[in-house]
Amino acid sequence: MYKFLLIIVLALFSGRLAAQTNSINEERFLSIGGIEQWVTISGEDSSKPVVLFLHGGPGSTMNPYDDTMYGYWKKDFVLVNWDQRGAGRTFGRNAPEEVSEDYWIENPLTVEQMTADGIVLAEYLTKHLGKQKIILIGTSWGSILGAKMALARPDLFSAYIGHSQVVNFSEGLAHAYKAVYKMAENANDQESVGVLTQLGSPPYENAKKEGQLLRIIKKYEKANSIPAPADWWKLKSEYDNEKDAQDRYNGDDYSFIHFAGFKAMGIKSMGAGVNFRKDGLEYKIPIYFIQGEEDILTPKELAKAYYDQVKAPKKEFVLVPGAAHGHNQAIIDAQYKIAKKSLDHKNK
């Protein structure tokens, strides 16, 4: 009996030791698209399927927070977070100490360049981690990159999961303006009605105007949805410093002004040219859309209409009650469930 128990204990111990040995935790700058870009790779078992997250914003990096949101995924997946061109540590590595409007103007961001960056990263991950394909998850702005990457290089991905999927950004913003204007009127919110009236319906030629509209949209999304836990936004210790804070702040400004556009500076809007109903209706891999029911910015009506048009080997639309445009626990759990469902063990 004693010998039998000893065998069991040794087997359990060796199993835990093997898991520890196979764990992966890499953080480094990689040369992507002619610049150095910050990438982290982490998981309890490097043999597990790989998930590449594409953060929103643009500029809203996930690296400072990924353990609080996605930590429990690491037993089943290898998680990759990437500070995209113009965001977070990637921005800080490549921008001058003093960031001016001239820098904004002389260093444009484009959807095409950032899509190309993402594809180079995906190619690197498949080779570096010994995978045939990886799972791609894009949120908001990241859903633009995700859809573009999945459409351009389906050979690299086993599935694409779009959260708060952008379909036609200009149409979506106009829809959001009308929706939030009606909400403000119904709430007798004269301050917001006044701002919205002054702004007028988009599109705008000034990023500041788009920013004002987004603030009101966020106000009403917050009022009608279940929030994320407060501890999700606590910075990891290694990101809790002045340098990283400044890079996040500057990168967010730089990225947003290029996404929204600023005609007076000659900066074209990246968002204005996005219309997947025109050039993104046929996917060669399974796709899954996860949509917050209370999302105003990328409304469920447009996302579902696009989903209904899309052709794919497999597709699924998941509407999450109590969720708005951003993350909350229900969104993370829905992403996890879909990621597990999408696994094709032959493509590990």
mmCIF file of C-alpha atoms in Angstrom:
data_model
loop_
_atom_site.group_PDB
_atom_site.id
_atom_site.type_symbol
_atom_site.label_atom_id
_atom_site.label_comp_id
_atom_site.label_asym_id
_atom_site.label_seq_id
_atom_site.Cartn_x
_atom_site.Cartn_y
_atom_site.Cartn_z
ATOM 1 C CA MET A 1 0.000 0.000 0.000
ATOM 2 C CA TYR A 2 2.808 2.389 0.975
ATOM 3 C CA LYS A 3 4.627 1.634 -2.274
ATOM 4 C CA PHE A 4 1.437 2.298 -4.273
ATOM 5 C CA LEU A 5 0.914 5.693 -2.582
ATOM 6 C CA LEU A 6 4.551 6.600 -3.206
ATOM 7 C CA ILE A 7 4.125 5.871 -6.932
ATOM 8 C CA ILE A 8 1.059 8.152 -7.080
ATOM 9 C CA VAL A 9 2.884 10.985 -5.248
ATOM 10 C CA LEU A 10 5.889 10.682 -7.558
ATOM 11 C CA ALA A 11 3.643 10.690 -10.623
ATOM 12 C CA LEU A 12 1.847 13.835 -9.464
ATOM 13 C CA PHE A 13 5.136 15.541 -8.619
ATOM 14 C CA SER A 14 6.699 14.666 -11.963
ATOM 15 C CA GLY A 15 3.571 15.933 -13.743
ATOM 16 C CA ARG A 16 3.796 19.280 -11.974
ATOM 17 C CA LEU A 17 7.520 19.477 -12.678
ATOM 18 C CA ALA A 18 6.925 18.786 -16.370
ATOM 19 C CA ALA A 19 4.300 21.544 -16.512
ATOM 20 C CA GLN A 20 6.735 23.957 -14.853
ATOM 21 C CA THR A 21 9.479 22.939 -17.269
ATOM 22 C CA ASN A 22 7.197 23.542 -20.278
ATOM 23 C CA SER A 23 5.992 26.956 -19.109
ATOM 24 C CA ILE A 24 6.865 29.977 -21.221
ATOM 25 C CA ASN A 25 7.349 33.608 -20.254
ATOM 26 C CA GLU A 26 9.085 35.776 -22.839
ATOM 27 C CA GLU A 27 9.150 39.560 -23.091
ATOM 28 C CA ARG A 28 11.171 41.292 -25.780
ATOM 29 C CA PHE A 29 11.321 43.792 -28.607
ATOM 30 C CA LEU A 30 11.067 42.162 -32.033
ATOM 31 C CA SER A 31 12.024 43.733 -35.342
ATOM 32 C CA ILE A 32 8.702 44.102 -37.183
ATOM 33 C CA GLY A 33 8.104 46.335 -40.178
ATOM 34 C CA GLY A 34 11.416 48.137 -39.818
ATOM 35 C CA ILE A 35 11.002 49.094 -36.139
ATOM 36 C CA GLU A 36 11.282 47.347 -32.773
ATOM 37 C CA GLN A 37 7.916 46.307 -31.319
ATOM 38 C CA TRP A 38 7.129 44.997 -27.821
ATOM 39 C CA VAL A 39 5.744 41.451 -27.589
ATOM 40 C CA THR A 40 5.049 39.220 -24.581
ATOM 41 C CA ILE A 41 4.412 35.459 -24.652
ATOM 42 C CA SER A 42 3.201 33.586 -21.580
ATOM 43 C CA GLY A 43 1.574 30.293 -20.644
ATOM 44 C CA GLU A 44 1.859 27.371 -18.256
ATOM 45 C CA ASP A 45 2.533 24.911 -21.069
ATOM 46 C CA SER A 46 4.240 25.937 -24.310
ATOM 47 C CA SER A 47 2.655 22.988 -26.137
ATOM 48 C CA LYS A 48 -0.815 24.540 -25.793
ATOM 49 C CA PRO A 49 -2.533 26.469 -28.632
ATOM 50 C CA VAL A 50 -1.447 30.079 -29.133
ATOM 51 C CA VAL A 51 -3.788 33.072 -28.878
ATOM 52 C CA LEU A 52 -2.682 36.406 -30.350
ATOM 53 C CA PHE A 53 -4.599 39.349 -28.867
ATOM 54 C CA LEU A 54 -5.022 42.545 -30.889
ATOM 55 C CA HIS A 55 -5.766 45.400 -28.515
ATOM 56 C CA GLY A 56 -8.216 48.200 -29.161
ATOM 57 C CA GLY A 57 -7.855 51.960 -29.115
ATOM 58 C CA PRO A 58 -5.798 52.154 -31.218
ATOM 59 C CA GLY A 59 -3.203 52.720 -28.513
ATOM 60 C CA SER A 60 -4.930 50.897 -25.637
ATOM 61 C CA THR A 61 -2.313 48.253 -24.891
ATOM 62 C CA MET A 62 -3.245 45.150 -22.886
ATOM 63 C CA ASN A 63 0.209 44.159 -21.662
ATOM 64 C CA PRO A 64 -0.036 46.090 -18.371
ATOM 65 C CA TYR A 65 -3.245 44.261 -17.408
ATOM 66 C CA ASP A 66 -3.307 40.851 -19.126
ATOM 67 C CA ASP A 67 -2.854 38.744 -15.955
ATOM 68 C CA THR A 68 -5.853 40.265 -14.204
ATOM 69 C CA MET A 69 -8.147 39.756 -17.192
ATOM 70 C CA TYR A 70 -6.789 36.654 -18.872
ATOM 71 C CA GLY A 71 -4.595 34.985 -16.251
ATOM 72 C CA TYR A 72 -6.817 31.930 -15.940
ATOM 73 C CA TRP A 73 -6.444 31.259 -19.692
ATOM 74 C CA LYS A 74 -2.769 30.410 -19.263
ATOM 75 C CA LYS A 75 -3.454 26.820 -18.240
ATOM 76 C CA ASP A 76 -5.070 26.141 -21.621
ATOM 77 C CA PHE A 77 -3.359 28.586 -24.000
ATOM 78 C CA VAL A 78 -0.132 30.406 -24.714
ATOM 79 C CA LEU A 79 -1.084 34.093 -24.682
ATOM 80 C CA VAL A 80 0.591 36.701 -26.875
ATOM 81 C CA ASN A 81 0.148 40.416 -26.270
ATOM 82 C CA TRP A 82 1.595 42.985 -28.644
ATOM 83 C CA ASP A 83 2.065 46.728 -28.221
ATOM 84 C CA GLN A 84 1.150 47.709 -31.768
ATOM 85 C CA ARG A 85 2.974 50.321 -33.822
ATOM 86 C CA GLY A 86 2.314 53.681 -32.149
ATOM 87 C CA ALA A 87 1.268 52.211 -28.791
ATOM 88 C CA GLY A 88 2.796 51.625 -25.360
ATOM 89 C CA ARG A 89 6.371 50.404 -25.223
ATOM 90 C CA THR A 90 6.564 50.154 -29.008
ATOM 91 C CA PHE A 91 5.772 53.869 -29.229
ATOM 92 C CA GLY A 92 8.302 54.690 -26.499
ATOM 93 C CA ARG A 93 11.038 52.687 -28.202
ATOM 94 C CA ASN A 94 10.686 54.514 -31.512
ATOM 95 C CA ALA A 95 9.454 58.044 -30.741
ATOM 96 C CA PRO A 96 11.663 61.000 -29.827
ATOM 97 C CA GLU A 97 11.853 62.204 -26.211
ATOM 98 C CA GLU A 98 9.789 65.263 -27.082
ATOM 99 C CA VAL A 99 6.758 64.318 -29.181
ATOM 100 C CA SER A 100 5.478 67.218 -31.279
ATOM 101 C CA GLU A 101 2.750 67.757 -33.859
ATOM 102 C CA ASP A 102 5.483 67.578 -36.489
ATOM 103 C CA TYR A 103 6.195 64.014 -35.372
ATOM 104 C CA TRP A 104 2.499 63.141 -35.741
ATOM 105 C CA ILE A 105 2.420 64.571 -39.262
ATOM 106 C CA GLU A 106 5.718 63.071 -40.449
ATOM 107 C CA ASN A 107 5.038 59.572 -39.101
ATOM 108 C CA PRO A 108 1.596 58.466 -40.302
ATOM 109 C CA LEU A 109 -0.126 55.294 -39.202
ATOM 110 C CA THR A 110 -2.008 53.239 -41.769
ATOM 111 C CA VAL A 111 -4.248 50.187 -41.569
ATOM 112 C CA GLU A 112 -2.168 48.561 -44.311
ATOM 113 C CA GLN A 113 1.134 48.942 -42.447
ATOM 114 C CA MET A 114 -0.270 47.731 -39.152
ATOM 115 C CA THR A 115 -1.952 44.762 -40.834
ATOM 116 C CA ALA A 116 1.387 43.884 -42.398
ATOM 117 C CA ASP A 117 3.013 44.177 -38.942
ATOM 118 C CA GLY A 118 0.464 41.750 -37.511
ATOM 119 C CA ILE A 119 1.066 39.219 -40.264
ATOM 120 C CA VAL A 120 4.844 39.355 -39.712
ATOM 121 C CA LEU A 121 4.246 38.758 -36.001
ATOM 122 C CA ALA A 122 1.920 35.813 -36.712
ATOM 123 C CA GLU A 123 4.521 34.285 -39.029
ATOM 124 C CA TYR A 124 7.145 34.674 -36.310
ATOM 125 C CA LEU A 125 4.905 33.075 -33.673
ATOM 126 C CA THR A 126 4.117 30.000 -35.755
ATOM 127 C CA LYS A 127 7.825 29.375 -36.395
ATOM 128 C CA HIS A 128 9.105 30.351 -32.940
ATOM 129 C CA LEU A 129 6.489 28.345 -31.053
ATOM 130 C CA GLY A 130 6.306 25.441 -33.495
ATOM 131 C CA LYS A 131 2.639 25.855 -34.447
ATOM 132 C CA GLN A 132 0.916 25.409 -37.776
ATOM 133 C CA LYS A 133 -1.725 28.017 -36.943
ATOM 134 C CA ILE A 134 -2.761 30.331 -34.110
ATOM 135 C CA ILE A 135 -6.045 31.751 -32.802
ATOM 136 C CA LEU A 136 -6.618 35.458 -33.452
ATOM 137 C CA ILE A 137 -8.703 37.658 -31.133
ATOM 138 C CA GLY A 138 -9.305 41.322 -31.989
ATOM 139 C CA THR A 139 -11.221 43.888 -29.938
ATOM 140 C CA SER A 140 -12.689 47.142 -31.342
ATOM 141 C CA TRP A 141 -9.815 48.725 -33.315
ATOM 142 C CA GLY A 142 -8.105 45.351 -32.993
ATOM 143 C CA SER A 143 -11.060 43.794 -34.816
ATOM 144 C CA ILE A 144 -10.120 45.855 -37.874
ATOM 145 C CA LEU A 145 -6.593 44.422 -37.823
ATOM 146 C CA GLY A 146 -7.921 40.966 -36.959
ATOM 147 C CA ALA A 147 -10.363 40.837 -39.853
ATOM 148 C CA LYS A 148 -7.772 42.244 -42.273
ATOM 149 C CA MET A 149 -5.170 39.684 -41.144
ATOM 150 C CA ALA A 150 -7.614 36.764 -41.267
ATOM 151 C CA LEU A 151 -8.781 37.727 -44.747
ATOM 152 C CA ALA A 152 -5.254 38.244 -46.090
ATOM 153 C CA ARG A 153 -3.522 35.204 -44.565
ATOM 154 C CA PRO A 154 -5.988 32.501 -43.516
ATOM 155 C CA ASP A 155 -3.152 29.970 -43.651
ATOM 156 C CA LEU A 156 -1.777 31.438 -40.408
ATOM 157 C CA PHE A 157 -4.938 31.205 -38.304
ATOM 158 C CA SER A 158 -7.185 28.415 -37.037
ATOM 159 C CA ALA A 159 -9.964 30.879 -36.128
ATOM 160 C CA TYR A 160 -10.732 34.580 -35.888
ATOM 161 C CA ILE A 161 -12.697 35.899 -32.903
ATOM 162 C CA GLY A 162 -13.910 39.482 -33.317
ATOM 163 C CA HIS A 163 -15.113 41.314 -30.208
ATOM 164 C CA SER A 164 -16.928 44.643 -30.730
ATOM 165 C CA GLN A 165 -16.387 44.060 -34.425
ATOM 166 C CA VAL A 166 -15.964 47.194 -36.526
ATOM 167 C CA VAL A 167 -17.827 46.794 -39.826
ATOM 168 C CA ASN A 168 -18.073 50.204 -41.485
ATOM 169 C CA PHE A 169 -16.602 52.713 -39.060
ATOM 170 C CA SER A 170 -18.133 55.851 -40.588
ATOM 171 C CA GLU A 171 -21.598 54.291 -40.737
ATOM 172 C CA GLY A 172 -21.204 52.955 -37.201
ATOM 173 C CA LEU A 173 -20.201 56.340 -35.781
ATOM 174 C CA ALA A 174 -23.163 58.056 -37.441
ATOM 175 C CA HIS A 175 -25.458 55.342 -36.027
ATOM 176 C CA ALA A 176 -23.906 55.816 -32.568
ATOM 177 C CA TYR A 177 -24.411 59.589 -32.722
ATOM 178 C CA LYS A 178 -28.142 59.201 -33.407
ATOM 179 C CA ALA A 179 -28.535 56.548 -30.717
ATOM 180 C CA VAL A 180 -26.750 58.487 -27.969
ATOM 181 C CA TYR A 181 -28.503 61.739 -28.924
ATOM 182 C CA LYS A 182 -31.845 59.997 -28.373
ATOM 183 C CA MET A 183 -30.623 58.567 -25.050
ATOM 184 C CA ALA A 184 -29.501 61.995 -23.859
ATOM 185 C CA GLU A 185 -32.845 63.521 -24.847
ATOM 186 C CA ASN A 186 -34.778 60.771 -23.047
ATOM 187 C CA ALA A 187 -32.664 61.309 -19.937
ATOM 188 C CA ASN A 188 -33.196 65.088 -20.104
ATOM 189 C CA ASP A 189 -29.390 65.395 -20.160
ATOM 190 C CA GLN A 190 -29.218 68.942 -21.443
ATOM 191 C CA GLU A 191 -25.451 69.175 -21.136
ATOM 192 C CA SER A 192 -24.863 66.183 -23.426
ATOM 193 C CA VAL A 193 -27.620 67.274 -25.831
ATOM 194 C CA GLY A 194 -25.938 70.662 -26.059
ATOM 195 C CA VAL A 195 -22.532 69.169 -26.864
ATOM 196 C CA LEU A 196 -24.011 66.767 -29.423
ATOM 197 C CA THR A 197 -25.982 69.524 -31.094
ATOM 198 C CA GLN A 198 -22.878 71.672 -31.365
ATOM 199 C CA LEU A 199 -20.843 68.776 -32.776
ATOM 200 C CA GLY A 200 -23.415 67.792 -35.365
ATOM 201 C CA SER A 201 -23.517 64.358 -36.950
ATOM 202 C CA PRO A 202 -20.170 62.795 -38.003
ATOM 203 C CA PRO A 203 -17.925 62.472 -39.934
ATOM 204 C CA TYR A 204 -15.651 65.114 -38.429
ATOM 205 C CA GLU A 205 -12.503 66.747 -39.739
ATOM 206 C CA ASN A 206 -11.107 67.207 -36.232
ATOM 207 C CA ALA A 207 -10.125 64.363 -33.898
ATOM 208 C CA LYS A 208 -11.119 66.451 -30.880
ATOM 209 C CA LYS A 209 -14.753 66.410 -32.005
ATOM 210 C CA GLU A 210 -14.716 62.642 -32.351
ATOM 211 C CA GLY A 211 -13.191 62.436 -28.888
ATOM 212 C CA GLN A 212 -16.040 64.539 -27.452
ATOM 213 C CA LEU A 213 -18.612 62.235 -29.028
ATOM 214 C CA LEU A 214 -16.827 59.137 -27.714
ATOM 215 C CA ARG A 215 -16.837 60.511 -24.164
ATOM 216 C CA ILE A 216 -20.637 60.845 -24.248
ATOM 217 C CA ILE A 217 -21.006 57.381 -25.793
ATOM 218 C CA LYS A 218 -18.870 55.906 -23.001
ATOM 219 C CA LYS A 219 -20.957 57.731 -20.398
ATOM 220 C CA TYR A 220 -24.163 56.074 -21.612
ATOM 221 C CA GLU A 221 -22.562 52.670 -22.166
ATOM 222 C CA LYS A 222 -21.309 52.771 -18.569
ATOM 223 C CA ALA A 223 -24.775 53.655 -17.293
ATOM 224 C CA ASN A 224 -26.376 50.675 -19.060
ATOM 225 C CA SER A 225 -23.830 47.880 -18.634
ATOM 226 C CA ILE A 226 -22.118 45.744 -16.007
ATOM 227 C CA PRO A 227 -18.628 47.141 -15.345
ATOM 228 C CA ALA A 228 -15.351 45.261 -15.286
ATOM 229 C CA PRO A 229 -13.885 44.524 -11.849
ATOM 230 C CA ALA A 230 -11.871 47.511 -10.589
ATOM 231 C CA ASP A 231 -8.724 45.437 -10.020
ATOM 232 C CA TRP A 232 -8.462 44.712 -13.743
ATOM 233 C CA TRP A 233 -6.984 48.172 -14.241
ATOM 234 C CA LYS A 234 -4.288 47.858 -11.608
ATOM 235 C CA LEU A 235 -0.944 48.059 -13.379
ATOM 236 C CA LYS A 236 1.583 45.271 -13.180
ATOM 237 C CA SER A 237 4.540 46.441 -11.102
ATOM 238 C CA GLU A 238 6.919 46.457 -14.074
ATOM 239 C CA TYR A 239 4.623 48.874 -15.951
ATOM 240 C CA ASP A 240 3.914 51.097 -12.953
ATOM 241 C CA ASN A 241 6.542 53.760 -13.640
ATOM 242 C CA GLU A 242 6.802 57.215 -15.183
ATOM 243 C CA LYS A 243 8.391 56.080 -18.451
ATOM 244 C CA ASP A 244 5.693 53.502 -19.265
ATOM 245 C CA ALA A 245 2.926 55.878 -18.177
ATOM 246 C CA GLN A 246 4.218 58.604 -20.483
ATOM 247 C CA ASP A 247 4.596 56.192 -23.395
ATOM 248 C CA ARG A 248 1.031 54.947 -22.923
ATOM 249 C CA TYR A 249 -0.295 58.513 -22.772
ATOM 250 C CA ASN A 250 1.672 59.782 -25.784
ATOM 251 C CA GLY A 251 1.009 56.636 -27.797
ATOM 252 C CA ASP A 252 -2.712 56.866 -27.127
ATOM 253 C CA ASP A 253 -2.820 60.472 -28.399
ATOM 254 C CA TYR A 254 -0.696 59.665 -31.450
ATOM 255 C CA SER A 255 -2.722 56.585 -32.363
ATOM 256 C CA PHE A 256 -6.117 58.206 -31.855
ATOM 257 C CA ILE A 257 -5.362 61.286 -33.937
ATOM 258 C CA HIS A 258 -4.374 59.034 -36.840
ATOM 259 C CA PHE A 259 -7.415 56.844 -36.393
ATOM 260 C CA ALA A 260 -9.836 59.788 -36.264
ATOM 261 C CA GLY A 261 -7.920 62.088 -38.627
ATOM 262 C CA PHE A 262 -7.198 65.807 -38.438
ATOM 263 C CA LYS A 263 -7.689 67.625 -41.735
ATOM 264 C CA ALA A 264 -5.944 70.855 -40.687
ATOM 265 C CA MET A 265 -2.734 68.869 -40.090
ATOM 266 C CA GLY A 266 -3.123 66.775 -43.227
ATOM 267 C CA ILE A 267 -3.619 63.615 -41.151
ATOM 268 C CA LYS A 268 -5.978 61.157 -42.837
ATOM 269 C CA SER A 269 -8.418 59.067 -40.806
ATOM 270 C CA MET A 270 -7.573 55.364 -40.687
ATOM 271 C CA GLY A 271 -11.106 54.566 -39.558
ATOM 272 C CA ALA A 272 -12.852 56.349 -42.418
ATOM 273 C CA GLY A 273 -11.699 53.853 -45.041
ATOM 274 C CA VAL A 274 -12.832 50.731 -43.171
ATOM 275 C CA ASN A 275 -15.839 48.991 -44.730
ATOM 276 C CA PHE A 276 -15.834 45.195 -44.492
ATOM 277 C CA ARG A 277 -19.240 44.954 -46.148
ATOM 278 C CA LYS A 278 -17.426 46.029 -49.303
ATOM 279 C CA ASP A 279 -14.211 44.018 -49.069
ATOM 280 C CA GLY A 280 -14.542 41.448 -46.277
ATOM 281 C CA LEU A 281 -17.457 39.133 -46.950
ATOM 282 C CA GLU A 282 -15.670 35.805 -47.471
ATOM 283 C CA TYR A 283 -13.441 34.155 -44.858
ATOM 284 C CA LYS A 284 -11.611 30.884 -45.373
ATOM 285 C CA ILE A 285 -11.413 30.119 -41.632
ATOM 286 C CA PRO A 286 -14.018 29.834 -38.851
ATOM 287 C CA ILE A 287 -15.107 33.221 -37.487
ATOM 288 C CA TYR A 288 -16.869 34.152 -34.270
ATOM 289 C CA PHE A 289 -18.300 37.549 -33.349
ATOM 290 C CA ILE A 290 -18.800 38.464 -29.697
ATOM 291 C CA GLN A 291 -21.016 41.500 -29.252
ATOM 292 C CA GLY A 292 -22.076 43.422 -26.153
ATOM 293 C CA GLU A 293 -25.825 43.985 -26.185
ATOM 294 C CA GLU A 294 -25.369 47.527 -24.811
ATOM 295 C CA ASP A 295 -22.566 48.466 -27.232
ATOM 296 C CA ILE A 296 -23.332 51.878 -28.750
ATOM 297 C CA LEU A 297 -20.056 52.486 -30.603
ATOM 298 C CA THR A 298 -20.073 49.273 -32.654
ATOM 299 C CA PRO A 299 -23.819 48.532 -32.503
ATOM 300 C CA LYS A 300 -25.241 45.032 -32.595
ATOM 301 C CA GLU A 301 -27.495 45.905 -35.533
ATOM 302 C CA LEU A 302 -24.556 46.577 -37.854
ATOM 303 C CA ALA A 303 -22.476 43.689 -36.524
ATOM 304 C CA LYS A 304 -25.341 41.205 -36.995
ATOM 305 C CA ALA A 305 -26.148 42.497 -40.496
ATOM 306 C CA TYR A 306 -22.495 41.982 -41.471
ATOM 307 C CA TYR A 307 -22.388 38.555 -39.840
ATOM 308 C CA ASP A 308 -25.461 37.494 -41.797
ATOM 309 C CA GLN A 309 -23.732 38.432 -45.067
ATOM 310 C CA VAL A 310 -20.417 36.770 -44.300
ATOM 311 C CA LYS A 311 -19.465 33.404 -45.751
ATOM 312 C CA ALA A 312 -17.131 31.186 -43.705
ATOM 313 C CA PRO A 313 -16.532 27.440 -43.100
ATOM 314 C CA LYS A 314 -18.071 27.993 -39.667
ATOM 315 C CA LYS A 315 -19.463 31.103 -38.031
ATOM 316 C CA GLU A 316 -21.182 32.067 -34.795
ATOM 317 C CA PHE A 317 -22.637 35.279 -33.377
ATOM 318 C CA VAL A 318 -22.678 35.652 -29.587
ATOM 319 C CA LEU A 319 -24.688 38.505 -28.037
ATOM 320 C CA VAL A 320 -23.638 39.174 -24.435
ATOM 321 C CA PRO A 321 -26.282 40.756 -22.159
ATOM 322 C CA GLY A 322 -25.059 43.460 -19.788
ATOM 323 C CA ALA A 323 -21.925 44.144 -21.848
ATOM 324 C CA ALA A 324 -21.140 47.337 -23.756
ATOM 325 C CA HIS A 325 -18.215 48.130 -26.065
ATOM 326 C CA GLY A 326 -15.431 47.216 -23.661
ATOM 327 C CA HIS A 327 -14.508 44.204 -21.576
ATOM 328 C CA ASN A 328 -16.273 42.811 -18.555
ATOM 329 C CA GLN A 329 -16.219 39.333 -17.024
ATOM 330 C CA ALA A 330 -19.018 38.062 -19.270
ATOM 331 C CA ILE A 331 -17.051 39.115 -22.379
ATOM 332 C CA ILE A 332 -13.839 37.433 -21.182
ATOM 333 C CA ASP A 333 -15.759 34.255 -20.365
ATOM 334 C CA ALA A 334 -17.476 34.296 -23.779
ATOM 335 C CA GLN A 335 -14.105 34.723 -25.507
ATOM 336 C CA TYR A 336 -12.667 31.828 -23.503
ATOM 337 C CA LYS A 337 -15.595 29.543 -24.324
ATOM 338 C CA ILE A 338 -15.337 30.354 -28.042
ATOM 339 C CA ALA A 339 -11.544 29.973 -28.083
ATOM 340 C CA LYS A 340 -11.877 26.515 -26.511
ATOM 341 C CA LYS A 341 -14.628 25.574 -28.960
ATOM 342 C CA SER A 342 -12.552 26.702 -31.943
ATOM 343 C CA LEU A 343 -9.621 24.456 -31.175
ATOM 344 C CA ASP A 344 -8.560 22.147 -33.945
ATOM 345 C CA HIS A 345 -5.973 19.887 -32.390
ATOM 346 C CA LYS A 346 -4.567 18.993 -35.801
ATOM 347 C CA ASN A 347 -3.448 22.615 -36.192
ATOM 348 C CA LYS A 348 -1.513 22.913 -32.959
#
